[in-house]
Short mmCIF file of C-alpha atoms in Angstrom, two decimals:
data_model
loop_
_atom_site.label_atom_id
_atom_site.label_comp_id
_atom_site.label_asym_id
_atom_site.label_seq_id
_atom_site.Cartn_x
_atom_site.Cartn_y
_atom_site.Cartn_z
CA MET U 264 0.00 0.00 0.00
CA TYR U 265 0.90 3.65 -0.55
CA TYR U 266 3.75 2.84 -2.96
CA ILE U 267 2.46 5.36 -5.47
CA TYR U 268 1.27 7.80 -2.82
CA PHE U 269 4.61 8.19 -1.01
CA SER U 270 6.51 8.56 -4.26
CA PHE U 271 4.02 11.21 -5.33
CA ILE U 272 4.25 13.31 -2.14
CA PHE U 273 8.07 13.11 -2.11
CA ILE U 274 8.20 14.46 -5.64
CA LEU U 275 5.46 17.03 -4.97
CA SER U 276 7.04 18.38 -1.77
CA GLY U 277 10.46 18.42 -3.49
CA LEU U 278 9.08 20.51 -6.35
CA MET U 279 7.40 22.82 -3.86
CA PHE U 280 10.68 23.23 -1.96
CA LEU U 281 12.56 24.13 -5.15
CA GLU U 282 9.85 26.57 -6.18
CA CYS U 283 9.86 28.21 -2.76
CA LYS U 284 13.66 28.53 -2.91
CA ARG U 285 13.52 29.95 -6.44
CA GLN U 286 10.85 32.54 -5.62
CA SER U 287 12.05 33.28 -2.05
CA LEU U 288 8.86 31.90 -0.52
CA PRO U 289 8.60 30.27 2.94
CA LYS U 290 10.25 26.85 2.72
CA TRP U 291 7.93 25.42 5.38
CA TRP U 292 5.29 25.31 2.63
CA ALA U 293 7.05 22.18 1.34
CA ALA U 294 6.70 20.54 4.76
CA ILE U 295 2.98 21.32 4.83
CA VAL U 296 2.55 19.88 1.34
CA PHE U 297 4.43 16.73 2.41
CA ALA U 298 2.15 16.27 5.43
CA ALA U 299 -1.07 17.22 3.59
CA PRO U 300 -0.81 17.13 -0.22
CA VAL U 301 -4.40 18.41 -0.55
CA THR U 302 -3.14 21.83 0.59
CA THR U 303 -1.07 22.19 -2.59
CA PRO U 304 -3.75 24.16 -4.52
CA TYR U 305 -3.83 26.71 -1.67
CA PHE U 306 -0.10 27.36 -1.97
CA ILE U 307 -0.25 27.41 -5.76
CA PHE U 308 -2.75 30.27 -5.75
CA LYS U 309 -1.09 32.00 -2.77
CA SER U 310 2.24 32.22 -4.60
CA GLY U 311 0.59 34.64 -7.01
CA LYS U 312 3.03 33.89 -9.81
CA GLY U 313 3.14 31.80 -12.96
CA ASN U 314 0.31 29.96 -14.64
CA ARG U 315 -1.54 29.08 -11.46
CA LEU U 316 -4.58 27.56 -13.19
CA ILE U 317 -2.44 25.24 -15.32
CA LEU U 318 -0.45 24.13 -12.27
CA PHE U 319 -3.68 23.54 -10.39
CA LEU U 320 -5.10 21.36 -13.19
CA ILE U 321 -1.86 19.38 -13.41
CA PHE U 322 -2.03 18.73 -9.67
CA ILE U 323 -5.67 17.60 -9.86
CA VAL U 324 -4.92 15.17 -12.69
CA CYS U 325 -1.85 13.71 -10.97
CA PHE U 326 -3.60 13.46 -7.60
CA SER U 327 -6.56 11.70 -9.22
CA ILE U 328 -4.28 9.19 -10.96
CA VAL U 329 -2.49 8.45 -7.68
CA THR U 330 -5.79 8.01 -5.82
CA VAL U 331 -7.22 5.63 -8.44
CA GLY U 332 -3.94 3.70 -8.53
CA GLU U 333 -3.88 3.24 -4.76
CA ILE U 334 -7.50 2.11 -4.71
CA PHE U 335 -6.77 -0.43 -7.44
CA ILE U 336 -3.68 -1.79 -5.65
CA TYR U 337 -5.57 -1.99 -2.36
CA SER U 338 -8.48 -3.89 -3.90
CA ARG U 339 -6.08 -6.38 -5.56
CA MET U 340 -4.18 -6.95 -2.32
CA LYS U 341 -7.38 -7.30 -0.34
CA ALA U 342 -8.68 -9.93 -2.78
CA THR U 343 -5.37 -11.81 -2.69
CA TYR U 344 -5.00 -11.95 1.08
CA LYS U 345 -8.63 -11.90 2.22
CA TYR U 346 -8.48 -15.48 3.56
CA ASP U 347 -5.06 -15.33 5.25
CA SER U 348 -6.53 -14.79 8.72
CA LEU U 349 -8.65 -17.94 8.49
CA PRO U 350 -7.55 -21.45 9.54
CA PRO U 351 -5.97 -23.54 6.75
CA VAL U 352 -8.91 -25.98 6.67
CA THR U 353 -11.39 -23.13 6.26
CA ARG U 354 -9.30 -21.54 3.51
CA GLN U 355 -9.16 -24.83 1.62
CA LEU U 356 -12.92 -25.30 2.01
CA ILE U 357 -13.50 -21.84 0.53
CA ARG U 358 -11.23 -22.62 -2.42
CA TYR U 359 -13.05 -25.89 -3.10
CA ARG U 360 -16.35 -24.07 -2.81
CA GLU U 361 -15.29 -21.46 -5.35
CA ILE U 362 -14.14 -24.17 -7.78
CA LEU U 363 -17.39 -26.08 -7.28
CA GLN U 364 -19.50 -22.97 -7.78
CA GLN U 365 -17.63 -22.02 -10.97
CA THR U 366 -17.78 -25.50 -12.52
CA THR U 367 -21.44 -25.81 -11.53
CA GLN U 368 -22.23 -22.47 -13.15
CA ASN U 369 -20.37 -23.53 -16.28
CA LEU U 370 -22.42 -26.71 -16.40
CA ASP U 371 -25.63 -24.78 -15.77
CA ASN U 372 -24.87 -22.51 -18.72
CA ALA U 373 -23.92 -25.44 -20.93
CA LEU U 374 -27.15 -27.29 -20.14
CA ILE U 375 -29.19 -24.18 -20.89
CA GLU U 376 -27.35 -23.96 -24.21
CA LEU U 377 -28.00 -27.66 -24.84
CA GLU U 378 -31.70 -27.06 -24.30
CA GLN U 379 -31.49 -24.52 -27.11
CA GLN U 380 -29.40 -26.87 -29.23
CA SER U 381 -32.00 -29.64 -28.79
CA LYS U 382 -34.34 -27.55 -30.95
CA VAL U 383 -31.97 -28.01 -33.89
CA GLN U 384 -33.68 -28.68 -37.20
CA SER U 385 -32.63 -31.24 -39.83
CA ASN U 386 -29.55 -29.46 -41.12
CA LEU U 387 -26.09 -31.01 -41.54
CA ASP U 388 -24.24 -27.99 -40.15
CA LYS U 389 -26.53 -27.81 -37.11
CA LEU U 390 -26.19 -31.55 -36.53
CA GLU U 391 -22.41 -31.30 -36.55
CA GLN U 392 -22.42 -28.27 -34.24
CA THR U 393 -24.61 -30.06 -31.73
CA ILE U 394 -22.44 -33.19 -31.79
CA VAL U 395 -19.35 -31.07 -31.11
CA PHE U 396 -21.17 -29.18 -28.35
CA ILE U 397 -22.14 -32.43 -26.60
CA GLY U 398 -18.45 -33.39 -26.54
CA GLN U 399 -17.62 -30.07 -24.91
CA LEU U 400 -20.45 -30.50 -22.43
CA ARG U 401 -19.05 -33.89 -21.39
CA GLN U 402 -15.78 -32.19 -20.43
CA THR U 403 -17.72 -29.56 -18.48
CA MET U 404 -19.54 -32.36 -16.65
CA LEU U 405 -16.21 -34.04 -15.88
CA ASP U 406 -14.77 -30.81 -14.44
CA ASN U 407 -17.85 -30.46 -12.26
CA GLN U 408 -17.61 -34.06 -11.08
CA VAL U 409 -13.96 -33.58 -10.14
CA ALA U 410 -14.91 -30.47 -8.13
CA ILE U 411 -17.72 -32.39 -6.39
CA LYS U 412 -15.36 -35.26 -5.56
CA GLN U 413 -12.78 -32.85 -4.12
CA MET U 414 -15.40 -31.19 -1.95
CA VAL U 415 -16.98 -34.44 -0.74
CA GLU U 416 -13.65 -36.09 0.10
CA PHE U 417 -12.36 -32.97 1.85
CA VAL U 418 -15.50 -32.57 3.97
CA GLY U 419 -15.38 -36.26 4.88
CA SER U 420 -11.72 -36.03 5.93
CA TYR U 421 -12.28 -33.08 8.27
CA ARG U 422 -15.66 -33.95 9.73
CA ASP U 423 -14.32 -33.75 13.31
CA PHE U 424 -12.95 -30.25 12.66
CA PHE U 425 -16.28 -29.00 11.33
CA THR U 426 -18.13 -30.57 14.26
CA GLN U 427 -15.82 -28.91 16.79
CA LYS U 428 -16.28 -25.55 15.09
CA ASP U 429 -20.07 -25.96 15.10
CA LEU U 430 -20.03 -26.32 11.30
CA GLN U 431 -21.83 -29.64 11.13
CA TRP U 432 -23.92 -28.30 8.25
CA VAL U 433 -20.82 -28.51 6.04
CA TYR U 434 -21.03 -32.30 6.29
CA GLU U 435 -24.52 -32.09 4.79
CA ILE U 436 -22.88 -31.10 1.50
CA LYS U 437 -21.41 -34.59 1.31
CA ARG U 438 -24.78 -36.14 2.11
CA PHE U 439 -26.41 -34.18 -0.70
CA TYR U 440 -24.00 -35.27 -3.43
CA ASN U 441 -24.03 -38.87 -2.18
CA ASN U 442 -27.82 -39.03 -2.21
CA ARG U 443 -29.26 -41.67 -4.55
CA ILE U 444 -31.60 -39.14 -6.19
CA VAL U 445 -28.73 -36.82 -7.09
CA ILE U 446 -26.63 -39.72 -8.37
CA ALA U 447 -29.56 -41.11 -10.40
CA HIS U 448 -30.15 -37.64 -11.86
CA LEU U 449 -26.54 -37.46 -13.03
CA GLU U 450 -26.71 -40.96 -14.52
CA SER U 451 -29.92 -40.07 -16.35
CA LEU U 452 -28.22 -36.98 -17.80
CA GLU U 453 -25.31 -39.09 -19.04
CA ASN U 454 -27.77 -41.58 -20.55
CA TYR U 455 -29.63 -38.72 -22.24
CA LEU U 456 -26.41 -37.37 -23.76
CA ASP U 457 -25.38 -40.83 -24.97
CA ASN U 458 -28.69 -41.45 -26.75
CA PHE U 459 -28.97 -37.93 -28.14
CA GLU U 460 -25.44 -38.06 -29.53
CA THR U 461 -26.02 -41.52 -31.02
CA LEU U 462 -29.17 -40.29 -32.75
CA LEU U 463 -27.45 -37.18 -34.09
CA ARG U 464 -24.46 -39.13 -35.40
CA PHE U 465 -26.75 -41.61 -37.17
CA CYS U 466 -28.68 -38.75 -38.77
CA TYR U 467 -25.46 -37.01 -39.78
CA ARG U 468 -24.01 -40.11 -41.45
CA ASN U 469 -27.27 -41.04 -43.21
CA PHE U 470 -28.78 -37.61 -43.78
CA ASP U 471 -29.91 -38.05 -47.40
CA ALA U 472 -31.26 -41.57 -46.93
CA ILE U 473 -33.39 -40.42 -43.98
CA THR U 474 -34.65 -37.09 -45.32
CA LYS U 475 -35.47 -38.51 -48.77
CA ALA U 476 -36.94 -41.73 -47.32
CA GLU U 477 -34.94 -43.79 -49.82
CA SER U 478 -34.15 -46.68 -47.49
CA THR U 479 -36.62 -48.50 -45.24
CA ILE U 480 -33.70 -49.95 -43.25
CA HIS U 481 -32.36 -46.49 -42.43
CA LEU U 482 -35.83 -45.26 -41.50
CA LYS U 483 -36.37 -48.27 -39.26
CA ASN U 484 -33.02 -47.70 -37.56
CA TYR U 485 -33.85 -44.01 -37.19
CA ASP U 486 -37.15 -44.89 -35.49
CA GLU U 487 -35.32 -47.19 -33.08
CA TYR U 488 -32.64 -44.61 -32.23
CA TYR U 489 -35.29 -41.93 -31.83
CA LEU U 490 -37.36 -44.15 -29.53
CA ARG U 491 -34.32 -44.75 -27.30
CA TYR U 492 -33.61 -41.04 -27.31
CA ARG U 493 -37.20 -40.22 -26.41
CA ARG U 494 -37.17 -42.70 -23.54
CA ALA U 495 -33.92 -41.14 -22.30
CA VAL U 496 -35.48 -37.66 -22.40
CA ASP U 497 -38.57 -38.79 -20.52
CA SER U 498 -36.47 -40.67 -17.96
CA HIS U 499 -34.16 -37.72 -17.38
CA ASN U 500 -37.03 -35.28 -17.02
CA ARG U 501 -38.59 -37.53 -14.36
CA PHE U 502 -35.32 -37.77 -12.44
CA ASN U 503 -34.88 -34.03 -12.86
CA VAL U 504 -38.22 -33.34 -11.17
CA LYS U 505 -37.23 -35.61 -8.28
CA ARG U 506 -33.83 -33.91 -8.00
CA ILE U 507 -35.38 -30.44 -7.91
CA GLU U 508 -37.94 -31.49 -5.27
CA PHE U 509 -35.23 -33.12 -3.17
CA GLN U 510 -32.89 -30.14 -3.49
CA ASN U 511 -35.58 -27.60 -2.56
CA ASP U 512 -36.48 -29.63 0.52
CA PHE U 513 -32.79 -30.09 1.36
CA ILE U 514 -32.14 -26.35 1.22
CA LYS U 515 -35.11 -25.68 3.50
CA ARG U 516 -33.61 -28.05 6.07
CA HIS U 517 -30.02 -26.89 5.53
CA PRO U 518 -30.10 -23.32 4.12
CA GLU U 519 -26.36 -22.87 4.76
CA THR U 520 -25.59 -25.37 2.00
CA LYS U 521 -27.33 -23.44 -0.79
CA ALA U 522 -24.12 -21.81 -2.04
CA TYR U 523 -22.55 -25.25 -2.55
CA LEU U 524 -25.37 -26.83 -4.55
CA PRO U 525 -26.42 -26.60 -8.22
CA THR U 526 -28.21 -23.39 -9.15
CA GLU U 527 -30.24 -23.08 -12.36
CA ARG U 528 -29.25 -26.45 -13.74
CA GLN U 529 -32.13 -28.00 -15.68
CA THR U 530 -34.91 -26.09 -14.06
CA LYS U 531 -36.91 -26.86 -17.19
CA ALA U 532 -37.51 -30.19 -18.90
CA PHE U 533 -35.56 -30.95 -22.05
CA ARG U 534 -37.60 -30.70 -25.21
CA LEU U 535 -37.64 -33.43 -27.79
CA TRP U 536 -35.51 -32.96 -30.88
CA GLU U 537 -37.50 -32.92 -34.08
#
């Protein structure tokens, strides 16, 4: 802190001292400026010589730059060291929470985008884009699962610490992610992605044969893939309703855990691809 400020006042008071010496003005003005730089405009106008307005504007600009710079440095330092006063276990929990929140938000956004992608029409470019997007979404899911695993294992390892600190609610985070409804919801999402991607790849490879109805075999296979996909959508939507109901009830019983749980993820049912 004050790296810019002290350099600024040293230079400012030094310039004031030289100016006072040059114009035979009281040299104690420099000491006042060093102690209170905001008094500089007073001495500028009191000197009664030179371009006082220009000097005043230069001071205002420089002082403003120094003030903004110090505020910026302070905010960066505060953000960097804001957790240093906390116990190591608490600091690590906060880091895991931030990672979990970020990966969960990324997955939320990706699933919202997938809901839009699921409206894709029969177009080769759109089919390819959606297939690529599903691959990216799988990586986002993996990142989120790694973050969940880190959090669950960490909470389990330090259960005694959280109990001693009257933070038993932290252990409820582990119970949430280990719940069979939450696990089944995740498995249903993976099953949905598998069947949707399989259907899209089949349509992409056999686009002309399906759209022109030239092959009964391709149409029959399409109907079978589509039926599996539709079942996967219906199954996932059912598990999604259960997950939302469970999570809402869980948050009512353990409101402190809300920041650690999924947010907007799949608040609406997936629509069928046409």
